[in-house]
Coordinates of N, CA, C and O in Angstrom, one line a residue:
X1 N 0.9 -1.2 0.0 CA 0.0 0.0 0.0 C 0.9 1.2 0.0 O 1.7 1.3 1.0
X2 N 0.9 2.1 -0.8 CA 1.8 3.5 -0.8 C 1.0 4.1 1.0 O 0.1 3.8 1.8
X3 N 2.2 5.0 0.6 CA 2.3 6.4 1.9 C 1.4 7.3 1.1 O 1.0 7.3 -0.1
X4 N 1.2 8.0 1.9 CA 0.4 9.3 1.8 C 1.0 10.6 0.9 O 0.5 11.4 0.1
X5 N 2.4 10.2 1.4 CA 3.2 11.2 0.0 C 3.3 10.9 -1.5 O 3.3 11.7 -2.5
X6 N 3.4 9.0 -1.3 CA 3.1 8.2 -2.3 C 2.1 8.8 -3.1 O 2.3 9.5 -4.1
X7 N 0.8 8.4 -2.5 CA -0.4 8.8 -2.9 C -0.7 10.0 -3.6 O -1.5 10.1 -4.6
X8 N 0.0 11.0 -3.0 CA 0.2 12.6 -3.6 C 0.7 12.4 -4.9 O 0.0 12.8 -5.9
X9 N 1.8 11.7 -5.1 CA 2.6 12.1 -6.4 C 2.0 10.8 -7.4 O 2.0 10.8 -8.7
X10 N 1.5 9.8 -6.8 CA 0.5 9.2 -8.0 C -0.6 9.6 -8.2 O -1.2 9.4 -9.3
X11 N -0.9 10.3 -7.5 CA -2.2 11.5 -8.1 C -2.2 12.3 -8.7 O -3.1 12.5 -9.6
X12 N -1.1 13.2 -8.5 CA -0.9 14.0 -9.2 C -0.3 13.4 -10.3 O -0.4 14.4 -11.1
X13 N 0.2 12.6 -10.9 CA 1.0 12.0 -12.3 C 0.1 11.4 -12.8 O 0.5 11.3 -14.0
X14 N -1.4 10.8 -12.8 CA -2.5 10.2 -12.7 C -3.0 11.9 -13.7 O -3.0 11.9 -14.9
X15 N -3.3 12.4 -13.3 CA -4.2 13.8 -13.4 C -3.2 14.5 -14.6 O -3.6 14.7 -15.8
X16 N -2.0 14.8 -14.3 CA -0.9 15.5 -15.3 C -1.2 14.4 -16.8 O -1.8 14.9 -17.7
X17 N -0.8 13.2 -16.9 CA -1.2 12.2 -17.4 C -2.6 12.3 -18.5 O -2.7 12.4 -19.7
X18 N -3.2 12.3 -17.7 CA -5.2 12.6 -18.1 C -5.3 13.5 -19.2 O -5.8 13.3 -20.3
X19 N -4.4 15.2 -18.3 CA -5.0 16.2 -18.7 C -3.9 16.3 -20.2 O -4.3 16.5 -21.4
X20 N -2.2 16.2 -19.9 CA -1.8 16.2 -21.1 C -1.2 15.3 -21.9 O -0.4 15.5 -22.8
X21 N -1.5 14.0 -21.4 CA -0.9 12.8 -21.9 C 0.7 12.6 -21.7 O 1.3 12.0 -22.5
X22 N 1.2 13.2 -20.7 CA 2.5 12.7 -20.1 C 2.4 13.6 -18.9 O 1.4 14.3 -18.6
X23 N 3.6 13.3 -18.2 CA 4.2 13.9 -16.9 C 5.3 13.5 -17.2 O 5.6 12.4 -17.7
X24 N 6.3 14.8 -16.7 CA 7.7 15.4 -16.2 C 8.1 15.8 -15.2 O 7.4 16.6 -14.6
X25 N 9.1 15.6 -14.8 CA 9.6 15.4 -13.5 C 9.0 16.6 -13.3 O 8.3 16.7 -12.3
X26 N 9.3 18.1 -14.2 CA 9.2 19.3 -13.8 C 8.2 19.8 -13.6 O 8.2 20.8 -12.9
X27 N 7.0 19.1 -14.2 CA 5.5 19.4 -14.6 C 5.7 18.9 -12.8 O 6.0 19.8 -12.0
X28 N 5.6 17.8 -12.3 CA 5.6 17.1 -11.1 C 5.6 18.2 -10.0 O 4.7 18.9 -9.5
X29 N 6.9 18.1 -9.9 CA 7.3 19.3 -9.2 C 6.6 20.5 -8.9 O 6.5 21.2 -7.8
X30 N 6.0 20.7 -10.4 CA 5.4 22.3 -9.6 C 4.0 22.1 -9.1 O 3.7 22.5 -8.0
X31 N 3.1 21.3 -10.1 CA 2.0 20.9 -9.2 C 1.9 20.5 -7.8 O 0.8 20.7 -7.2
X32 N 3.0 19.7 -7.0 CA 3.5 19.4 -5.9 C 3.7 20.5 -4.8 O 3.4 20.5 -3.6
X33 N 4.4 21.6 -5.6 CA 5.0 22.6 -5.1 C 6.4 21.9 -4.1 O 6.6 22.2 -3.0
X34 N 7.1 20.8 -5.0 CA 8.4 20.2 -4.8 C 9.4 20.4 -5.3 O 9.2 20.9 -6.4
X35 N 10.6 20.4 -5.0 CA 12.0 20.7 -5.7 C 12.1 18.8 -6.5 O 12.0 17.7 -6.1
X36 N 12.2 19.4 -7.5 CA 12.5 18.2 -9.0 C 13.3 17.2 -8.5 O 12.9 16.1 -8.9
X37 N 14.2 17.2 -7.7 CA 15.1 16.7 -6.6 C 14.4 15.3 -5.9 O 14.6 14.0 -5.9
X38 N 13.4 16.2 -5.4 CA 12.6 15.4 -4.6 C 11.0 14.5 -5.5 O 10.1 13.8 -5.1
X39 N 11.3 15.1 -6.5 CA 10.3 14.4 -7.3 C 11.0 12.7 -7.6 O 10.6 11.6 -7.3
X40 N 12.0 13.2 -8.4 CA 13.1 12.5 -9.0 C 13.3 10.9 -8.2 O 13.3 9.8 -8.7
X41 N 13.3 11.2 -6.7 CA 13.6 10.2 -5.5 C 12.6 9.4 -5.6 O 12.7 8.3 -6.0
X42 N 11.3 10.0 -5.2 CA 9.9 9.8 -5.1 C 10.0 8.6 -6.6 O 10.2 7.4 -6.5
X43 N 9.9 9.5 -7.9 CA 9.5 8.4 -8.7 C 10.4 7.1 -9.0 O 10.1 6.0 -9.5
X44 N 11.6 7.6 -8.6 CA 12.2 6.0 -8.7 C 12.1 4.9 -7.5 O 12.5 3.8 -7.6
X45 N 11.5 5.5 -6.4 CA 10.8 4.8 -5.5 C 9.9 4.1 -6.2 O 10.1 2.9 -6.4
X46 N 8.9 4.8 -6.6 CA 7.5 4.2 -7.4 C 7.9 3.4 -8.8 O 6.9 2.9 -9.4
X47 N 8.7 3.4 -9.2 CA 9.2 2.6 -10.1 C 9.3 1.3 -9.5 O 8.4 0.5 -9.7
X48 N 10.5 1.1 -8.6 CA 10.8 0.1 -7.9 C 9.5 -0.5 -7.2 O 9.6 -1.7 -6.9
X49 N 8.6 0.1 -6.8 CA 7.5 -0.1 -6.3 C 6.3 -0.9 -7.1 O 5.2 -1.4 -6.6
X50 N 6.8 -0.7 -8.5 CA 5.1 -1.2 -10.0 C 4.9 0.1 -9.9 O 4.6 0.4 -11.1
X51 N 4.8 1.0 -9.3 CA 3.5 2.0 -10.1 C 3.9 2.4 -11.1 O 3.0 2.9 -11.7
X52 N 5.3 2.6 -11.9 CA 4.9 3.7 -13.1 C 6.5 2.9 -13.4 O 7.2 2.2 -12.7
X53 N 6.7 3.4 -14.8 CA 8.3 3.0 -15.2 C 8.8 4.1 -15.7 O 8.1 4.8 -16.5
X54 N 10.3 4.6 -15.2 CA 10.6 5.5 -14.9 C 12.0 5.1 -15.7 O 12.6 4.0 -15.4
X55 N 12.6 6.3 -17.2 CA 13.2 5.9 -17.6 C 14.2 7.7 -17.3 O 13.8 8.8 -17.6
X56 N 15.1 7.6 -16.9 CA 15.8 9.2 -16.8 C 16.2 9.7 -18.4 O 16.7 9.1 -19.3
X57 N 15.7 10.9 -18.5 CA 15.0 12.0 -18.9 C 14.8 11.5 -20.3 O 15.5 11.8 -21.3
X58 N 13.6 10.5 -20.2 CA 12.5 9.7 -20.7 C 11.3 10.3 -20.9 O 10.6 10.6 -21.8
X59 N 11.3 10.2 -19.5 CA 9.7 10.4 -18.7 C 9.3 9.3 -17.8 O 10.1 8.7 -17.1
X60 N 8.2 9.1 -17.8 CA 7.9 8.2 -17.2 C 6.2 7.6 -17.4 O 5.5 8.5 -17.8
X61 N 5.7 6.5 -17.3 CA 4.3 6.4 -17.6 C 4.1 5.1 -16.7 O 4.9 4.2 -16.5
X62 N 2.6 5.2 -16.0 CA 2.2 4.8 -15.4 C 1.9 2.9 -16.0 O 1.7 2.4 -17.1
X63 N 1.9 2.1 -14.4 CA 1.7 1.0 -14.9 C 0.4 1.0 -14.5 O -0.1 2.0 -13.9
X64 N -0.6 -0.5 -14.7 CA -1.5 -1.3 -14.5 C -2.1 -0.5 -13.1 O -3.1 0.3 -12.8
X65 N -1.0 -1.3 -12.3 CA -1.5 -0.7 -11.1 C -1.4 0.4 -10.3 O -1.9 0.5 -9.2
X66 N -0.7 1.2 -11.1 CA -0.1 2.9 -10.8 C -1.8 3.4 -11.4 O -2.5 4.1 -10.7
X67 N -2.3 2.9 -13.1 CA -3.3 3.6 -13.0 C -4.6 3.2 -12.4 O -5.5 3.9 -12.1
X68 N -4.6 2.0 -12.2 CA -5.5 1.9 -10.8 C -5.7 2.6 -9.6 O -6.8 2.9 -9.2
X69 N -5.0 2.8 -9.2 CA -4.5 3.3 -8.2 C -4.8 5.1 -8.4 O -5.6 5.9 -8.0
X70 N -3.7 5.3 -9.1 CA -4.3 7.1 -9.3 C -5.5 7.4 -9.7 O -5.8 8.6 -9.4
X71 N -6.6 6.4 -10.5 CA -7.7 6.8 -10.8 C -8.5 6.6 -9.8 O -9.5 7.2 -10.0
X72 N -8.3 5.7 -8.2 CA -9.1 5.2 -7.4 C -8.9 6.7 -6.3 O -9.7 7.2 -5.4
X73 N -7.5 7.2 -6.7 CA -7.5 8.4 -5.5 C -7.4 9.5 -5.7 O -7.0 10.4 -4.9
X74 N -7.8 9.8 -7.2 CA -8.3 10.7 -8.1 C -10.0 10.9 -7.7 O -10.2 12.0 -7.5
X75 N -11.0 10.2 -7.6 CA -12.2 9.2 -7.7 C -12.0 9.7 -5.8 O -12.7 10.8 -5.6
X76 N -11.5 9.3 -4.8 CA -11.4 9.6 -3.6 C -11.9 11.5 -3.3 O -12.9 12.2 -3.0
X77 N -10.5 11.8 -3.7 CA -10.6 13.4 -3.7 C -12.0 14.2 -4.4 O -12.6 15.1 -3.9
X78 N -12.3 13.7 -5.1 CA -13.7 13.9 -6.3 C -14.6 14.0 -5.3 O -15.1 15.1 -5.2
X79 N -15.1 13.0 -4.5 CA -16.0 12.4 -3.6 C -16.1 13.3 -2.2 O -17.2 13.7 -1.7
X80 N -14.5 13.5 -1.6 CA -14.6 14.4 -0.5 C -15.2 15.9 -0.9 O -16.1 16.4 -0.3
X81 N -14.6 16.3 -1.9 CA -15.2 17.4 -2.4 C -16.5 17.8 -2.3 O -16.9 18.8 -1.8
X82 N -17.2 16.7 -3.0 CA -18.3 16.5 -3.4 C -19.1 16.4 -1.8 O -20.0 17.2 -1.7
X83 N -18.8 15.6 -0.9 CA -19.3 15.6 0.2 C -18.9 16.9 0.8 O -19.7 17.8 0.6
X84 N -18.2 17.2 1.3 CA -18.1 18.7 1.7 C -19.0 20.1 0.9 O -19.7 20.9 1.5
X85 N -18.8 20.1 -0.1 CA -20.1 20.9 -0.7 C -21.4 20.6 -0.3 O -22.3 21.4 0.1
X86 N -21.4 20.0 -0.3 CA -23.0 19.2 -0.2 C -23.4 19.7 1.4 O -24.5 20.1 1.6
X87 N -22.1 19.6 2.9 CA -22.8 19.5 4.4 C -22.2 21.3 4.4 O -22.1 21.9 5.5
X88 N -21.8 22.0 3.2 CA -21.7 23.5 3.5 C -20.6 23.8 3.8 O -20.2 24.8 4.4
X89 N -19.9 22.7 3.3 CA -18.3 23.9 3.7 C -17.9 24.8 2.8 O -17.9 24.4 1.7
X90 N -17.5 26.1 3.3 CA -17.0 26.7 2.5 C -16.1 26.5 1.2 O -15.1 25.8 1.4
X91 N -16.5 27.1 -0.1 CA -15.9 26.4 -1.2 C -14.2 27.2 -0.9 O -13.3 26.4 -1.0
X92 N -13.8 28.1 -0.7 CA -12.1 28.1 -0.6 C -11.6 27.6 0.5 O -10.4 27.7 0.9
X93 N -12.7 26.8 1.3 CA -12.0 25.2 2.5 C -11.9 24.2 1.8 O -11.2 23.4 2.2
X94 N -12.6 24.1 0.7 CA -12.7 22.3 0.6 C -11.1 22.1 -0.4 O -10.7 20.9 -0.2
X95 N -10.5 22.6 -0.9 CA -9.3 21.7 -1.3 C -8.7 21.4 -0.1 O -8.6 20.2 0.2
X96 N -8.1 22.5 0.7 CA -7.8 22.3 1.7 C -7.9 21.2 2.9 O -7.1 20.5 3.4
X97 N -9.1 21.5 3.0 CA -9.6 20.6 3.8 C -9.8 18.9 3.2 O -9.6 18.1 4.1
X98 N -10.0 18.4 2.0 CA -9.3 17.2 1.8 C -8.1 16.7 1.2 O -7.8 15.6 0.6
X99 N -7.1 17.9 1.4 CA -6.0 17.5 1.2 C -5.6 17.3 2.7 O -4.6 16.7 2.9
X100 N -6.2 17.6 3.7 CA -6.4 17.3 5.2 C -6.4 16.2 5.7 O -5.7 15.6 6.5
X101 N -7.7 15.9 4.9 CA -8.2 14.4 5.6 C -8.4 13.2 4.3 O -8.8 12.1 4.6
X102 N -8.1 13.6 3.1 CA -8.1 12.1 2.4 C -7.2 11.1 3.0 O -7.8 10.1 3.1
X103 N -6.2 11.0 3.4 CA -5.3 10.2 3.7 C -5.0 9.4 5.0 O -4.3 8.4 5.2
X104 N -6.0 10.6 6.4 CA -6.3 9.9 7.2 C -7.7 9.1 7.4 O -8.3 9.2 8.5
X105 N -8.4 8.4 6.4 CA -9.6 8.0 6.2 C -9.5 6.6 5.4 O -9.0 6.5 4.2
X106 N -10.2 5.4 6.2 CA -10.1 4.1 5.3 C -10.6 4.0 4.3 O -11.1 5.0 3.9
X107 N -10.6 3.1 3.7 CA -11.2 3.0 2.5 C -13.0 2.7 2.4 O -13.7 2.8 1.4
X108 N -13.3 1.8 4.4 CA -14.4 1.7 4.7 C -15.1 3.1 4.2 O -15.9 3.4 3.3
X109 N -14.4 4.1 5.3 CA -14.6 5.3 5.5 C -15.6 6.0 4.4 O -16.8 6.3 4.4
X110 N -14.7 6.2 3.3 CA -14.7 6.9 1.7 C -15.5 6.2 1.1 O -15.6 6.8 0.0
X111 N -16.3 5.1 0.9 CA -17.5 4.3 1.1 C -18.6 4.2 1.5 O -19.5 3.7 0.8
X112 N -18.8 4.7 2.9 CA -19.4 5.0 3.5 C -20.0 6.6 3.2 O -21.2 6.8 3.4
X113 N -19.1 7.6 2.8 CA -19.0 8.9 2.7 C -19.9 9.0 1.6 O -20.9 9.8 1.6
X114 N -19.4 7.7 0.3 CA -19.5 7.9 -1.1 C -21.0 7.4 -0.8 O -21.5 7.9 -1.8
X115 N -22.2 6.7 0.0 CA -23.3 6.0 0.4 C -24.0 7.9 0.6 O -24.6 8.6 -0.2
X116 N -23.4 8.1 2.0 CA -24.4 9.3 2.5 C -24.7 10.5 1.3 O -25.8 11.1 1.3
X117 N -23.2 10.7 0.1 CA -23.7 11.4 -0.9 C -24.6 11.0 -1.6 O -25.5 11.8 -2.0
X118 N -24.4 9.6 -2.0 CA -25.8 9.4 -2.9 C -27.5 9.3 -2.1 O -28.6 9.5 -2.7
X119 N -27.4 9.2 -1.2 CA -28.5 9.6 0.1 C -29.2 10.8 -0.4 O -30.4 10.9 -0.7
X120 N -28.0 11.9 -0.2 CA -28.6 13.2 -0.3 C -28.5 14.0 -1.6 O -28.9 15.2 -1.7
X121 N -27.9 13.0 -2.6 CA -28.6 13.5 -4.3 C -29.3 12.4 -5.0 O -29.3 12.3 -6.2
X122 N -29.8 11.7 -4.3 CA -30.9 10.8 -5.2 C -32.3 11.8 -4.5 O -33.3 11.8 -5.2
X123 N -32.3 12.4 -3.5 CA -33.3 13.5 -2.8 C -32.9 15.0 -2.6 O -32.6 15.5 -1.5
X124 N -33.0 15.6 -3.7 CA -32.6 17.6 -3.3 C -33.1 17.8 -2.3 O -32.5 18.7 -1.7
X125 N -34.0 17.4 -1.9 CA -35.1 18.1 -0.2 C -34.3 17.8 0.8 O -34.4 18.4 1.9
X126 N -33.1 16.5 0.2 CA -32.8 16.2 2.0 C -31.5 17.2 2.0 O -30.8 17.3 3.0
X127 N -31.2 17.8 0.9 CA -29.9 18.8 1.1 C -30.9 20.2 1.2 O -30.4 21.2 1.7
X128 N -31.8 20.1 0.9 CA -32.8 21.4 1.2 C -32.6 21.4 2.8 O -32.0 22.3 3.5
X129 N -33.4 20.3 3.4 CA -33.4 20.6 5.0 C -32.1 20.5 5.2 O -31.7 21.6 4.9
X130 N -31.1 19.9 5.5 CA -30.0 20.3 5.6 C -29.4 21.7 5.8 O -28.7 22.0 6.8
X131 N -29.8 22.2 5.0 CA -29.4 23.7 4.5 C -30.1 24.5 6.2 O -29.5 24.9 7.2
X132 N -31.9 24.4 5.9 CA -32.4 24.7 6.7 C -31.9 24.4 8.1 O -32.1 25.4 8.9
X133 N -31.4 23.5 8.5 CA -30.6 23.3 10.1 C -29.5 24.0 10.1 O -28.9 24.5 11.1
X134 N -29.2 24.0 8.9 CA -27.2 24.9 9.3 C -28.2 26.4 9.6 O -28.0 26.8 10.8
X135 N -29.0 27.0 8.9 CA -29.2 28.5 8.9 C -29.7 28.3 9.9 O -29.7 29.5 10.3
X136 N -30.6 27.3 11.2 CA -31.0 27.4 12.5 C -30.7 27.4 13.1 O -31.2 27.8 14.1
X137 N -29.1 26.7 13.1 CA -28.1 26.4 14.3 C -27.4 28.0 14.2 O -27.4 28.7 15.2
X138 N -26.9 28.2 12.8 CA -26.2 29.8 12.5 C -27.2 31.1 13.6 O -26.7 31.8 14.5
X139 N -28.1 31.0 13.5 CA -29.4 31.9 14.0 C -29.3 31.7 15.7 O -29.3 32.8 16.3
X140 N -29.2 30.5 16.6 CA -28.7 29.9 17.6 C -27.8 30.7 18.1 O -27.2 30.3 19.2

C-alpha cells in the first residue's frame, strides 16, 4: 500500500497524465510545489514499487497498477469534495480541507461517505433541510 506522499505524487502523475498525456519530472514538481530533486527520489521509489516505469530524462508512464491506483485516488478526492459541498463547507475550504483528511480515512470510510452522498442526491429536499438546520443552528 503507498504512503500518503506516495499517494500525492500518483495522483498527481495520474491527473498531469489525463490532462496532457504525459508527466515530467518538472510538470511534477510544480503541481507538488516540490523541488524536482525530490520528485526525481519519489518516482524512482514508485518505479521500484510497479506504479509507473521511470526511464531518466524519458519520462515516465504509469503502470496497471499505478493507473488503478491514481484513478481510485483521483475518484477519492472527487468524492470528498463532493461531500463537503454538499454538508456547507465553505468552497475556498474544501481543497484544503481534503488535502487534510483524504489520507487519514479508510477506504471503509470513503464508502461510507461515497453512500451518504448518494443519500442526499438521489433526494434535493434532503440537502434542502440540511441547509435549513445549518441556517437554524447559525441563528442559535
Amino acid at each position: 500500500m503507498p504512503t500518503p506522499s506516495m499517494e500525492d505524487y500518483i495522483e498527481q502523475i495520474y491527473l498531469l497524465i489525463e490532462a496532457k498525456g504525459y508527466a515530467r519530472v518538472s510538470d511534477i514538481a510544480e503541481a507538488l510545489a516540490v523541488h524536482p530533486s525530490s520528485v526525481t527520489k519519489m518516482v524512482q521509489k514508485l518505479d521500484k514499487d510497479d506504479y509507473l516505469v521511470y526511464e531518466k530524462y524519458r519520462g515516465l508512464i504509469l503502470t496497471s497498477k499505478g493507473k488503478k491506483i491514481g484513478k481510485r485516488l483521483v475518484a477519492r478526492h472527487e468524492l470528498l469534495e463532493q461531500f463537503l459541498r454538499i454538508i456547507g463547507v465553505e468552497e475556498e475550504n474544501i481543497y484544503n480541507d481534503v488535502e487534510g483528511i483524504e489520507h487519514h480515512l479508510s477506504w471503509n470510510a470513503i464508502d461510507r461517505i461515497g453512500d451518504l452522498v448518494q443519500y442526499f442526491e438521489d433526494n434535493k429536499i434532503r440537502v434542502e433541510e440540511l441547509e435549513q438546520i445549518q441556517k437554524q443552528n447559525e441563528n442559535n
